[in-house]
Amino acid sequence: RMSRHAQQLRDHDINPCVAETDASRKCMDDNNYNKDMCTAYFLKYKSCRKFWHDVMMQRKRNGVKPDMPSAEERKKILESTG
């Protein structure tokens, strides 16, 4: 059984970057943990985290609850930003 924290990390409503996390992990597995081979995946993950962190901080400042938009809301946000 997964820890509560591990479950949250797998929850698309809590963690907007599950796909990027999985892709990075798979790259590492596929490349015998050679980080140099996975730089592009790490950058994607990093920019995902930054983007949603900025969205979250903006929502906090504006008093929007919850701080992190749901998976459905995030999909609409991404579609609107192209």
Tab-separated table of C-alpha atoms in Angstrom:
chain	number	residue	atom	x	y	z
A	1	ARG	CA	0.000	0.000	0.000
A	2	MET	CA	1.282	3.447	-0.957
A	3	SER	CA	1.902	6.081	1.663
A	4	ARG	CA	-0.525	8.995	1.746
A	5	HIS	CA	2.182	11.252	0.287
A	6	ALA	CA	2.861	8.805	-2.561
A	7	GLN	CA	-0.883	8.617	-3.284
A	8	GLN	CA	-1.097	12.422	-3.424
A	9	LEU	CA	1.796	12.517	-5.885
A	10	ARG	CA	-0.172	10.125	-8.127
A	11	ASP	CA	-3.386	12.188	-7.788
A	12	HIS	CA	-3.886	14.279	-10.931
A	13	ASP	CA	-5.985	16.809	-8.991
A	14	ILE	CA	-3.115	17.464	-6.551
A	15	ASN	CA	-0.053	16.960	-8.763
A	16	PRO	CA	-0.327	18.618	-12.180
A	17	CYS	CA	2.942	17.058	-13.347
A	18	VAL	CA	2.253	13.321	-12.962
A	19	ALA	CA	2.904	12.684	-16.680
A	20	GLU	CA	6.219	14.574	-16.575
A	21	THR	CA	7.245	12.708	-13.424
A	22	ASP	CA	6.457	9.365	-15.052
A	23	ALA	CA	8.296	10.274	-18.270
A	24	SER	CA	11.415	11.319	-16.316
A	25	ARG	CA	11.325	8.129	-14.270
A	26	LYS	CA	10.855	5.962	-17.358
A	27	CYS	CA	13.755	7.729	-19.101
A	28	MET	CA	15.989	7.067	-16.117
A	29	ASP	CA	14.932	3.399	-16.041
A	30	ASP	CA	15.457	3.025	-19.806
A	31	ASN	CA	18.887	4.693	-19.720
A	32	ASN	CA	20.372	2.897	-16.725
A	33	TYR	CA	20.023	6.039	-14.559
A	34	ASN	CA	22.270	8.157	-16.791
A	35	LYS	CA	20.889	11.621	-16.017
A	36	ASP	CA	22.552	13.165	-19.075
A	37	MET	CA	20.248	11.119	-21.300
A	38	CYS	CA	17.132	12.562	-19.640
A	39	THR	CA	17.845	16.296	-19.506
A	40	ALA	CA	14.907	17.141	-21.784
A	41	TYR	CA	12.514	15.242	-19.498
A	42	PHE	CA	13.865	16.993	-16.424
A	43	LEU	CA	13.434	20.398	-18.087
A	44	LYS	CA	9.850	19.566	-19.035
A	45	TYR	CA	9.135	18.522	-15.452
A	46	LYS	CA	10.795	21.667	-14.089
A	47	SER	CA	8.840	23.983	-16.380
A	48	CYS	CA	5.617	22.137	-15.510
A	49	ARG	CA	6.258	22.637	-11.792
A	50	LYS	CA	7.140	26.308	-12.293
A	51	PHE	CA	4.090	27.000	-14.453
A	52	TRP	CA	1.623	25.463	-11.975
A	53	HIS	CA	3.423	26.951	-8.972
A	54	ASP	CA	2.974	30.399	-10.533
A	55	VAL	CA	-0.713	29.668	-11.205
A	56	MET	CA	-1.111	28.513	-7.600
A	57	MET	CA	0.550	31.634	-6.158
A	58	GLN	CA	-1.617	33.871	-8.344
A	59	ARG	CA	-4.772	32.080	-7.180
A	60	LYS	CA	-3.635	32.426	-3.556
A	61	ARG	CA	-3.097	36.168	-4.016
A	62	ASN	CA	-6.530	36.485	-5.609
A	63	GLY	CA	-8.209	34.432	-2.873
A	64	VAL	CA	-9.262	31.686	-5.312
A	65	LYS	CA	-9.876	28.293	-3.703
A	66	PRO	CA	-8.552	25.694	-4.059
A	67	ASP	CA	-5.021	26.988	-4.648
A	68	MET	CA	-4.380	24.277	-7.235
A	69	PRO	CA	-6.970	24.023	-10.015
A	70	SER	CA	-8.499	20.572	-10.526
A	71	ALA	CA	-7.241	18.365	-13.352
A	72	GLU	CA	-10.268	19.394	-15.439
A	73	GLU	CA	-9.699	23.107	-14.803
A	74	ARG	CA	-5.992	22.761	-15.617
A	75	LYS	CA	-6.854	21.181	-18.945
A	76	LYS	CA	-8.924	24.266	-19.834
A	77	ILE	CA	-6.155	26.610	-18.653
A	78	LEU	CA	-3.606	24.808	-20.836
A	79	GLU	CA	-5.941	24.889	-23.834
A	80	SER	CA	-6.435	28.633	-23.404
A	81	THR	CA	-2.678	29.299	-23.191
A	82	GLY	CA	-1.932	27.174	-26.258
